[in-house]
């Protein structure tokens, strides 16, 4: 009997996304409303609310909830329910001045220029941004990408309940894009009660595979939950990652214990606080556990490697139904003869792999992205203890296709021929 | 910062064992009291209460708590606090007739004839034993060893608060015997917050070692918690088991992640209900998790292999702070190249080991006690995927010493010489 964890603070998912005729009607109505442009973070938060991933929020937070989240991890408007990071909408002064409390506004995605939702404005307020940054990011350093976005946002926050009218390009662009109701259904169909979420933004090398493996040992299944969205330079596209993970799972796992899914939330890099937000929305997705590794959701050296694990011990025990699966740095150990972590492997020495991919002695084989790329680009074998050949083959195919494109471009620029053939 | 789970239903351990002068005084006073003999199960439960392992119980349960535990997993006398198996004291009719409500009695260990405690009798009542058996053991079959003991116990239950005056031979006889306050102190000294209890009654072969390994990956440490007490024929003595576990841990684990301890409670073989009782007292020992494998605390085929895991999903989510780590049947897989379980290993075939201990093909190497004993007794190598050589060496030493004793006995009986030399 499948018995998934309930959504956060609610017996059912709170879906703010309108469907069909209702949605069309609201979109039409929205045409006449004053427009409030959203940052990419705000747009992604709105979609998360639309699909129920931010259950039980009804919209962007007012001042009391903003303060409650910052100072006490609590929303006064929801009987003090646990919430670790404020979900707010900002506006520049001119926009804010043109909006009156009680009016309705259309929420605009600045990237696509599309109306994403409407909001009934119940409050306009200003915040101490540095206070938010200090509480949420534990720093006010503007070199921190999360701090930077807060400091750059407009000076006024607008609050109120929202109706969500679009999921943007996610459903079309990403096969693995999934709403909480869909993941819950998939888990239930498999009879799962306990599900561990594995946050992943990379192809699954040996280390990630081991995290998933351990999670399956102690849960009914693992949900490989990937952030989908715009790529940064050097990122591997979602479809390539998904394919590489599929190849790995098909051969080395019990296929029926793994489900992949994608979600649209933008990273804040808030380390421990963000780990808690990840926990909240993973519970909404139906997960009973969240794998929290070293430096979860961190950036630079703003957070200690285990801060995101420790914070779960510091919040009240009834804050969340989801529990963390705290795991250390993992690697293959030639002396253990298996994958292991700093917590299990008693051997201290590092394994040495030469420039040709050959093992030269030592115990712990720590994943080196640099060496991996070097071996792959030179066509040399990657040790299977590092990453399975099936994964490497798919990545190699992808990189080769990139090179071809680059070659085509260069060639095309020189001769004007190749580009036309394409 | 160490932050262990609190004891069950109480901010601190409830220690009913009197110390020093207080204990001596009470023992003296007990001499004059009417004596109530206890079964071995009742004695072991009394000691568990003495050391705080059954926190927050004050003594043997009255009728309402007996019924509440049987029917609803609850103690009405403790505001409905969760408790999965009644903890009761029985008496034969004559004894019960000689005891009046309001009087005090001395509790006698029939095995050693020692006074173990005193009880202020607050209630005498009779129970429907079959009802208890059906609820607790899910059977009334008297071939079930737990049912048998209930059916054999006296017809009257005596209830009331107890003072515990002895831990019997446990502290002296077993180096690993540990009280909850001691395990908690040991966990805190290591800075652990999350601790997985591994119930063990055997030397640690590959399969058990893997359970411990996985538990360490997701918790701060593992507490190998062994039932100590009287041996059945063929049982390996606690000190041998402890030594074999030490040898394994010293070489193949990070030593600082493992603690061994022993506890005195008698098995009831109540399967799922007993798994819950194990969970309650492990929480009192400071454990945040309990490893629940296949057929935990089961006997024969009275319970489905995963019933003891499923029951944790059926009790209220706030019944316990401890969480189960539900794990499947584990083994070495030659195709995975690692330890695995039915949930992770995708290969279905069984590995074949010939009579000389050589691998002959196939994937899953399931532990066979019969083959293990055969290989050991014939001095043939045991595959290290089965059990590590350090463990085998200690077991072999033990079995050899048994044979010597047997030989000495046989020889001595025949000649009357060898026995005298000993």
CSV table of C-alpha atoms in Angstrom, one decimal, chain B:
chain,number,residue,atom,x,y,z
B,1,UNK,CA,26.8,19.6,18.1
B,2,UNK,CA,25.3,16.3,19.2
B,3,UNK,CA,21.5,16.3,19.4
B,4,UNK,CA,20.2,12.8,20.0
B,5,UNK,CA,16.6,11.9,19.8
B,6,UNK,CA,14.9,12.3,23.1
B,7,UNK,CA,13.8,9.2,25.0
B,8,UNK,CA,10.3,7.8,24.2
B,9,UNK,CA,7.6,10.1,25.5
B,10,UNK,CA,9.8,11.8,28.0
B,11,UNK,CA,12.5,14.4,28.1
B,12,UNK,CA,14.8,12.2,30.2
B,13,UNK,CA,15.4,8.5,30.8
B,14,UNK,CA,13.2,6.9,33.5
B,15,UNK,CA,15.6,4.9,35.6
B,16,UNK,CA,13.8,2.5,38.0
B,17,UNK,CA,17.0,0.8,39.2
B,18,UNK,CA,18.0,1.8,42.7
B,19,UNK,CA,21.6,2.5,43.5
B,20,UNK,CA,23.9,1.9,46.5
B,21,UNK,CA,22.5,2.3,50.0
B,22,UNK,CA,19.0,2.9,48.7
B,23,UNK,CA,19.2,-0.4,46.8
B,24,UNK,CA,20.6,-2.3,49.8
B,25,UNK,CA,17.9,-0.9,52.1
B,26,UNK,CA,15.1,-1.8,49.7
B,27,UNK,CA,16.6,-5.3,49.3
B,28,UNK,CA,16.5,-5.7,53.1
B,29,UNK,CA,12.9,-4.5,53.2
B,30,UNK,CA,12.0,-6.9,50.4
B,31,UNK,CA,13.0,-9.9,52.5
B,32,UNK,CA,9.8,-9.5,54.5
B,33,UNK,CA,7.6,-9.1,51.4
B,34,UNK,CA,5.5,-11.7,49.8
B,35,UNK,CA,7.3,-13.2,46.8
B,36,UNK,CA,6.1,-13.2,43.2
B,37,UNK,CA,8.1,-15.4,40.9
B,38,UNK,CA,8.8,-14.1,37.4
B,39,UNK,CA,9.2,-15.8,34.1
B,40,UNK,CA,12.4,-15.2,32.2
B,41,UNK,CA,10.6,-12.8,30.0
B,42,UNK,CA,9.2,-10.8,32.9
B,43,UNK,CA,12.7,-10.7,34.5
B,44,UNK,CA,14.2,-9.3,31.4
B,45,UNK,CA,11.4,-6.7,31.1
B,46,UNK,CA,12.0,-5.7,34.7
B,47,UNK,CA,15.7,-5.1,34.0
B,48,UNK,CA,14.8,-3.1,30.8
B,49,UNK,CA,12.6,-0.9,33.0
B,50,UNK,CA,15.4,-0.6,35.6
B,51,UNK,CA,18.0,0.8,33.1
B,52,UNK,CA,15.5,3.2,31.4
B,53,UNK,CA,15.3,1.1,28.2
B,54,UNK,CA,11.5,1.0,28.6
B,55,UNK,CA,11.2,4.8,29.4
B,56,UNK,CA,8.6,6.1,30.3
B,57,UNK,CA,7.1,3.0,32.0
B,58,UNK,CA,6.9,3.0,35.8
B,59,UNK,CA,6.1,-0.6,36.2
B,60,UNK,CA,4.1,-3.5,35.0
B,61,UNK,CA,0.9,-2.5,33.1
B,62,UNK,CA,-2.6,-2.5,34.4
B,63,UNK,CA,-5.6,-3.7,32.5
B,64,UNK,CA,-6.4,-0.5,30.6
B,65,UNK,CA,-2.8,-0.2,29.3
B,66,UNK,CA,-2.7,-3.9,28.5
B,67,UNK,CA,-5.9,-3.5,26.4
B,68,UNK,CA,-4.7,-0.2,24.9
B,69,UNK,CA,-1.4,-1.7,23.8
B,70,UNK,CA,-3.1,-4.8,22.3
B,71,UNK,CA,-5.9,-3.0,20.5
B,72,UNK,CA,-4.6,0.5,19.7
B,73,UNK,CA,-0.8,0.6,20.4
B,74,UNK,CA,-1.6,3.1,23.2
B,75,UNK,CA,-1.3,3.5,26.9
B,76,UNK,CA,-4.3,5.3,28.4
B,77,UNK,CA,-2.4,5.9,31.6
B,78,UNK,CA,0.2,7.9,29.7
B,79,UNK,CA,-2.1,10.2,27.7
B,80,UNK,CA,-2.3,7.6,24.9
B,81,UNK,CA,1.4,7.4,24.4
B,82,UNK,CA,2.4,4.8,21.7
B,83,UNK,CA,3.4,1.4,23.0
B,84,UNK,CA,3.3,-1.7,20.8
B,85,UNK,CA,3.4,-4.7,23.2
B,86,UNK,CA,2.0,-5.0,26.7
B,87,UNK,CA,4.6,-5.3,29.5
B,88,UNK,CA,2.9,-7.4,32.1
B,89,UNK,CA,3.6,-9.5,35.1
B,90,UNK,CA,1.7,-12.8,35.6
B,91,UNK,CA,1.1,-14.9,38.7
B,92,UNK,CA,-0.4,-18.3,39.4
B,93,UNK,CA,-3.8,-18.3,41.2
B,94,UNK,CA,-2.4,-19.2,44.6
B,95,UNK,CA,0.2,-16.4,44.5
B,96,UNK,CA,-2.3,-13.9,43.2
B,97,UNK,CA,-4.8,-14.9,46.0
B,98,UNK,CA,-2.1,-14.2,48.6
B,99,UNK,CA,-1.4,-10.7,47.3
B,100,UNK,CA,-3.8,-7.9,48.1
B,101,UNK,CA,-4.2,-4.6,46.1
B,102,UNK,CA,-2.3,-2.0,48.0
B,103,UNK,CA,0.4,-4.3,49.3
B,104,UNK,CA,4.0,-4.6,48.3
B,105,UNK,CA,5.6,-7.7,46.8
B,106,UNK,CA,9.1,-8.8,46.1
B,107,UNK,CA,9.8,-9.9,42.5
B,108,UNK,CA,11.8,-13.1,42.2
B,109,UNK,CA,14.0,-14.3,39.4
B,110,UNK,CA,13.2,-18.0,39.2
B,111,UNK,CA,16.4,-18.8,37.4
B,112,UNK,CA,18.8,-17.4,40.1
B,113,UNK,CA,16.3,-17.3,43.0
B,114,UNK,CA,17.3,-13.6,43.5
B,115,UNK,CA,15.0,-10.8,44.4
B,116,UNK,CA,15.1,-8.5,41.4
B,117,UNK,CA,12.8,-5.8,42.5
B,118,UNK,CA,9.7,-4.7,44.5
B,119,UNK,CA,6.3,-3.7,43.3
B,120,UNK,CA,3.4,-1.8,44.9
B,121,UNK,CA,0.4,-3.8,43.7
B,122,UNK,CA,-2.2,-1.4,42.3
B,123,UNK,CA,-4.3,-3.9,40.4
B,124,UNK,CA,-5.0,-7.6,39.9
B,125,UNK,CA,-6.8,-8.6,36.7
B,126,UNK,CA,-7.2,-11.4,34.3
B,127,UNK,CA,-6.8,-11.2,30.6
B,128,UNK,CA,-8.0,-12.9,27.5
B,129,UNK,CA,-4.7,-14.5,26.6
B,130,UNK,CA,-5.9,-15.5,23.1
B,131,UNK,CA,-6.9,-11.9,22.5
B,132,UNK,CA,-3.4,-10.8,23.4
B,133,UNK,CA,-1.8,-13.4,21.3
B,134,UNK,CA,-4.0,-12.7,18.3
B,135,UNK,CA,-3.2,-9.0,18.5
B,136,UNK,CA,0.5,-9.2,19.3
B,137,UNK,CA,1.6,-12.3,17.5
B,138,UNK,CA,-1.2,-12.4,14.9
B,139,UNK,CA,-1.7,-16.0,15.8
B,140,UNK,CA,-2.8,-18.2,18.7
B,141,UNK,CA,-0.8,-21.2,17.5
B,142,UNK,CA,0.9,-22.5,20.5
B,143,UNK,CA,3.8,-23.7,18.4
B,144,UNK,CA,4.8,-20.1,18.2
B,145,UNK,CA,7.4,-19.5,21.0
B,146,UNK,CA,5.9,-16.1,22.0
B,147,UNK,CA,2.4,-17.5,22.1
B,148,UNK,CA,3.5,-20.5,24.1
B,149,UNK,CA,5.0,-18.2,26.8
B,150,UNK,CA,1.8,-16.1,27.1
B,151,UNK,CA,-0.4,-19.2,27.3
B,152,UNK,CA,1.9,-20.8,29.9
B,153,UNK,CA,2.0,-17.7,32.1
B,154,UNK,CA,-0.2,-17.5,35.3
B,155,UNK,CA,-3.9,-16.7,35.0
B,156,UNK,CA,-3.7,-13.4,36.9
B,157,UNK,CA,-1.8,-10.2,36.0
B,158,UNK,CA,-0.4,-8.0,38.8
B,159,UNK,CA,0.2,-4.4,38.0
B,160,UNK,CA,2.0,-1.5,39.7
B,161,UNK,CA,5.0,0.7,39.9
B,162,UNK,CA,8.3,-1.1,40.5
B,163,UNK,CA,11.7,-0.5,42.1
B,164,UNK,CA,14.4,-2.5,40.4
B,165,UNK,CA,17.2,-3.9,42.6
B,166,UNK,CA,19.4,-5.9,40.3
B,167,UNK,CA,20.5,-6.3,36.7
B,168,UNK,CA,21.2,-10.0,37.3
B,169,UNK,CA,24.4,-11.4,35.8
B,170,UNK,CA,24.4,-9.1,32.8
B,171,UNK,CA,26.9,-6.4,33.9
B,172,UNK,CA,29.4,-8.9,35.0
B,173,UNK,CA,29.0,-11.5,32.4
B,174,UNK,CA,28.9,-9.3,29.3
B,175,UNK,CA,31.5,-6.7,28.5
B,176,UNK,CA,29.2,-5.1,25.9
B,177,UNK,CA,26.2,-4.9,28.2
B,178,UNK,CA,25.2,-1.3,28.1
B,179,UNK,CA,22.5,0.9,29.6
B,180,UNK,CA,20.8,3.6,27.6
B,181,UNK,CA,22.5,6.4,29.5
B,182,UNK,CA,25.9,4.8,28.6
B,183,UNK,CA,25.1,4.5,24.9
B,184,UNK,CA,23.8,8.0,24.8
B,185,UNK,CA,27.0,9.3,26.5
B,186,UNK,CA,29.1,7.3,24.0
B,187,UNK,CA,27.2,8.8,21.0
B,188,UNK,CA,27.4,12.3,22.4
B,189,UNK,CA,31.2,11.9,22.9
B,190,UNK,CA,31.5,11.2,19.3
B,191,UNK,CA,29.3,14.1,18.3
B,192,UNK,CA,26.7,11.9,16.7
B,193,UNK,CA,23.1,13.1,16.2
B,194,UNK,CA,21.8,10.3,14.0
B,195,UNK,CA,22.6,6.7,15.0
B,196,UNK,CA,21.3,3.5,13.3
B,197,UNK,CA,20.8,0.5,15.5
B,198,UNK,CA,21.7,-2.8,13.9
B,199,UNK,CA,20.1,-5.7,15.8
B,200,UNK,CA,22.5,-8.6,15.6
B,201,UNK,CA,22.7,-12.1,17.1
B,202,UNK,CA,25.4,-13.5,14.8
B,203,UNK,CA,28.9,-12.8,13.9
B,204,UNK,CA,29.0,-10.2,11.2
B,205,UNK,CA,29.2,-11.8,7.8
B,206,UNK,CA,29.2,-9.9,4.5
B,207,UNK,CA,25.4,-9.3,4.5
B,208,UNK,CA,25.3,-7.8,8.0
B,209,UNK,CA,28.4,-5.8,7.3
B,210,UNK,CA,26.7,-4.3,4.3
B,211,UNK,CA,23.7,-3.2,6.3
B,212,UNK,CA,26.0,-1.5,8.8
B,213,UNK,CA,27.9,0.1,5.9
B,214,UNK,CA,24.8,1.5,4.3
B,215,UNK,CA,23.5,2.8,7.6
B,216,UNK,CA,26.8,4.7,8.2
B,217,UNK,CA,26.4,6.3,4.8
B,218,UNK,CA,23.2,7.9,5.9
B,219,UNK,CA,23.7,8.3,9.7
B,220,UNK,CA,26.5,9.6,11.9
B,221,UNK,CA,27.2,6.1,13.1
B,222,UNK,CA,26.0,2.6,13.7
B,223,UNK,CA,25.2,1.0,17.0
B,224,UNK,CA,25.6,-2.8,16.7
B,225,UNK,CA,23.1,-3.8,19.4
B,226,UNK,CA,23.3,-7.4,20.4
B,227,UNK,CA,20.9,-9.4,22.5
B,228,UNK,CA,22.9,-10.9,25.3
B,229,UNK,CA,21.6,-13.7,27.5
B,230,UNK,CA,21.3,-17.4,27.6
B,231,UNK,CA,22.4,-19.3,24.6
B,232,UNK,CA,20.4,-21.9,22.6
B,233,UNK,CA,22.3,-24.9,21.3
B,234,UNK,CA,24.5,-23.9,18.4
B,235,UNK,CA,24.6,-20.2,19.3
B,236,UNK,CA,27.9,-18.6,19.2
B,237,UNK,CA,28.8,-16.9,22.6
B,238,UNK,CA,28.6,-13.2,22.8
B,239,UNK,CA,32.3,-12.7,23.4
B,240,UNK,CA,33.2,-14.6,20.2
B,241,UNK,CA,30.7,-12.6,18.2
B,242,UNK,CA,32.0,-9.3,19.7
B,243,UNK,CA,35.6,-10.3,18.8
B,244,UNK,CA,34.7,-11.2,15.3
B,245,UNK,CA,32.8,-7.9,14.8
B,246,UNK,CA,35.7,-6.0,16.2
B,247,UNK,CA,38.1,-7.7,13.8
B,248,UNK,CA,35.9,-6.9,10.9
B,249,UNK,CA,35.3,-3.3,11.9
B,250,UNK,CA,38.9,-2.6,12.6
B,251,UNK,CA,40.0,-3.6,9.1
B,252,UNK,CA,37.1,-2.7,6.8
B,253,UNK,CA,35.3,0.2,8.5
B,254,UNK,CA,36.2,3.5,9.9
B,255,UNK,CA,36.5,2.4,13.5
B,256,UNK,CA,35.1,5.6,15.0
B,257,UNK,CA,31.7,5.1,13.2
B,258,UNK,CA,30.8,1.9,15.0
B,259,UNK,CA,29.9,1.2,18.6
B,260,UNK,CA,28.9,-2.2,20.0
B,261,UNK,CA,26.4,-2.7,22.9
B,262,UNK,CA,24.4,-5.5,24.5
B,263,UNK,CA,20.9,-5.5,25.9
B,264,UNK,CA,19.0,-8.0,28.1
B,265,UNK,CA,15.5,-8.2,26.7
B,266,UNK,CA,14.2,-11.7,25.8
B,267,UNK,CA,12.9,-12.2,22.2
B,268,UNK,CA,9.2,-12.6,21.8
B,269,UNK,CA,9.4,-13.3,18.1
B,270,UNK,CA,6.4,-11.1,17.6
B,271,UNK,CA,7.7,-9.9,14.1
B,272,UNK,CA,6.2,-6.5,13.2
B,273,UNK,CA,5.0,-5.7,16.8
B,274,UNK,CA,8.4,-6.6,18.2
B,275,UNK,CA,10.1,-4.5,15.5
B,276,UNK,CA,8.1,-1.6,17.0
B,277,UNK,CA,9.1,-2.5,20.5
B,278,UNK,CA,12.7,-2.7,19.3
B,279,UNK,CA,12.2,0.8,17.9
B,280,UNK,CA,10.9,2.1,21.2
B,281,UNK,CA,13.8,0.9,23.3
B,282,UNK,CA,16.4,1.8,20.6
B,283,UNK,CA,15.1,5.3,20.7
B,284,UNK,CA,15.7,5.2,24.5
B,285,UNK,CA,19.2,4.0,23.8
B,286,UNK,CA,19.6,7.2,21.7
B,287,UNK,CA,19.2,5.8,18.2
B,288,UNK,CA,17.5,7.8,15.5
B,289,UNK,CA,17.1,4.8,13.2
B,290,UNK,CA,16.6,1.1,13.4
B,291,UNK,CA,17.7,-1.1,10.6
B,292,UNK,CA,14.8,-3.4,9.8
B,293,UNK,CA,15.7,-6.2,7.4
B,294,UNK,CA,13.7,-9.1,6.1
B,295,UNK,CA,11.6,-10.9,8.7
B,296,UNK,CA,12.8,-8.8,11.6
B,297,UNK,CA,12.1,-10.5,14.9
B,298,UNK,CA,10.1,-13.2,13.1
B,299,UNK,CA,10.0,-16.9,13.6
B,300,UNK,CA,8.9,-19.7,11.2
B,301,UNK,CA,6.6,-18.3,8.6
B,302,UNK,CA,4.1,-16.4,10.8
B,303,UNK,CA,5.0,-13.1,9.2
B,304,UNK,CA,5.5,-11.9,5.7
B,305,UNK,CA,9.2,-10.9,5.0
B,306,UNK,CA,8.4,-7.2,5.0
B,307,UNK,CA,5.6,-7.0,7.5
B,308,UNK,CA,8.0,-5.6,10.1
B,309,UNK,CA,8.9,-2.8,7.7
B,310,UNK,CA,5.3,-2.1,6.6
B,311,UNK,CA,4.0,-1.6,10.1
B,312,UNK,CA,6.1,1.5,10.5
B,313,UNK,CA,3.9,3.1,7.7
B,314,UNK,CA,0.7,2.1,9.5
B,315,UNK,CA,1.4,3.7,12.9
B,316,UNK,CA,0.8,7.5,13.4
B,317,UNK,CA,3.7,9.6,12.1
B,318,UNK,CA,4.3,11.1,15.5
B,319,UNK,CA,4.3,7.7,17.4
B,320,UNK,CA,8.1,7.5,17.4
B,321,UNK,CA,11.0,9.8,16.8
B,322,UNK,CA,13.1,6.9,15.6
B,323,UNK,CA,12.7,6.1,11.9
B,324,UNK,CA,13.1,2.6,10.4
B,325,UNK,CA,15.9,2.0,7.8
B,326,UNK,CA,14.0,-0.7,5.8
B,327,UNK,CA,16.4,-2.9,3.9
B,328,UNK,CA,16.0,-5.9,1.7
B,329,UNK,CA,17.9,-9.1,1.5
B,330,UNK,CA,21.5,-8.4,0.9
B,331,UNK,CA,24.3,-10.4,-0.8
B,332,UNK,CA,27.5,-10.1,-2.8
B,333,UNK,CA,26.9,-9.9,-6.6
B,334,UNK,CA,29.7,-11.0,-8.9
B,335,UNK,CA,28.2,-9.1,-11.8
B,336,UNK,CA,27.6,-5.8,-9.8
B,337,UNK,CA,31.1,-6.4,-8.3
B,338,UNK,CA,29.8,-5.1,-5.0
B,339,UNK,CA,27.4,-6.0,-2.2
B,340,UNK,CA,23.9,-5.3,-3.1
B,341,UNK,CA,20.3,-6.1,-2.3
B,342,UNK,CA,17.2,-7.3,-4.1
B,343,UNK,CA,16.4,-3.6,-4.6
B,344,UNK,CA,19.6,-2.6,-6.2
B,345,UNK,CA,21.1,-5.6,-8.0
B,346,UNK,CA,19.6,-6.1,-11.5
B,347,UNK,CA,21.1,-9.6,-12.0
B,348,UNK,CA,18.9,-12.5,-11.2
B,349,UNK,CA,21.1,-15.6,-11.3
B,350,UNK,CA,22.5,-17.2,-8.2
B,351,UNK,CA,26.3,-17.5,-7.8
B,352,UNK,CA,27.6,-21.1,-7.5
B,353,UNK,CA,30.3,-21.9,-5.0
B,354,UNK,CA,31.6,-25.5,-5.2
B,355,UNK,CA,32.4,-27.7,-2.2
B,356,UNK,CA,35.9,-26.3,-2.2
B,357,UNK,CA,34.8,-22.7,-1.9
B,358,UNK,CA,35.5,-21.8,-5.5
B,359,UNK,CA,33.4,-19.4,-7.5
B,360,UNK,CA,31.9,-21.2,-10.5
B,361,UNK,CA,29.8,-18.5,-12.1
B,362,UNK,CA,26.5,-16.7,-11.6
B,363,UNK,CA,25.7,-13.4,-9.9
B,364,UNK,CA,24.2,-13.3,-6.5
B,365,UNK,CA,26.1,-15.0,-3.6
B,366,UNK,CA,23.5,-15.6,-1.0
B,367,UNK,CA,24.8,-16.5,2.4
B,368,UNK,CA,24.3,-20.2,3.2
B,369,UNK,CA,25.0,-21.1,6.8
B,370,UNK,CA,25.2,-24.7,5.9
B,371,UNK,CA,27.9,-24.2,3.2
B,372,UNK,CA,29.8,-21.8,5.5
B,373,UNK,CA,29.9,-24.4,8.3
B,374,UNK,CA,30.9,-27.2,5.8
B,375,UNK,CA,33.8,-25.1,4.3
B,376,UNK,CA,35.0,-24.1,7.7
B,377,UNK,CA,34.8,-27.6,9.2
B,378,UNK,CA,36.7,-29.0,6.3
B,379,UNK,CA,39.4,-26.3,6.5
B,380,UNK,CA,38.5,-25.0,3.0
B,381,UNK,CA,38.7,-21.3,2.1
B,382,UNK,CA,35.5,-19.3,2.6
B,383,UNK,CA,35.0,-16.8,-0.3
B,384,UNK,CA,35.8,-13.4,1.2
B,385,UNK,CA,32.6,-12.1,-0.6
B,386,UNK,CA,30.8,-14.4,1.9
B,387,UNK,CA,32.6,-13.4,5.0
B,388,UNK,CA,36.0,-11.8,5.6
B,389,UNK,CA,39.0,-14.0,6.5
B,390,UNK,CA,39.4,-12.2,9.8
B,391,UNK,CA,35.9,-13.2,10.9
B,392,UNK,CA,36.3,-16.7,9.7
B,393,UNK,CA,39.6,-17.1,11.6
B,394,UNK,CA,37.9,-16.2,14.9
B,395,UNK,CA,35.0,-18.4,14.3
B,396,UNK,CA,37.3,-21.3,13.3
B,397,UNK,CA,39.3,-20.8,16.5
B,398,UNK,CA,36.1,-21.0,18.5
B,399,UNK,CA,34.8,-24.1,16.7
B,400,UNK,CA,38.2,-25.8,17.1
B,401,UNK,CA,38.1,-25.1,20.8
B,402,UNK,CA,34.7,-26.7,20.9
B,403,UNK,CA,36.0,-29.8,19.2
B,404,UNK,CA,39.0,-29.9,21.6
B,405,UNK,CA,36.5,-29.8,24.5
B,406,UNK,CA,34.4,-32.5,22.9
B,407,UNK,CA,37.5,-34.6,22.3
B,408,UNK,CA,38.7,-34.1,25.8
B,409,UNK,CA,35.3,-35.1,27.1
B,410,UNK,CA,35.2,-38.2,24.9
B,411,UNK,CA,38.8,-39.1,25.7
B,412,UNK,CA,38.3,-38.4,29.4
B,413,UNK,CA,35.2,-40.6,29.5
B,414,UNK,CA,37.0,-43.4,27.9
B,415,UNK,CA,40.3,-43.3,29.9
B,416,UNK,CA,39.5,-41.0,32.9
B,417,UNK,CA,42.8,-39.2,32.2
B,418,UNK,CA,42.3,-36.2,30.0
B,419,UNK,CA,39.5,-34.8,32.1
B,420,UNK,CA,41.8,-34.7,35.1
B,421,UNK,CA,44.5,-33.0,33.2
B,422,UNK,CA,42.1,-30.2,32.4
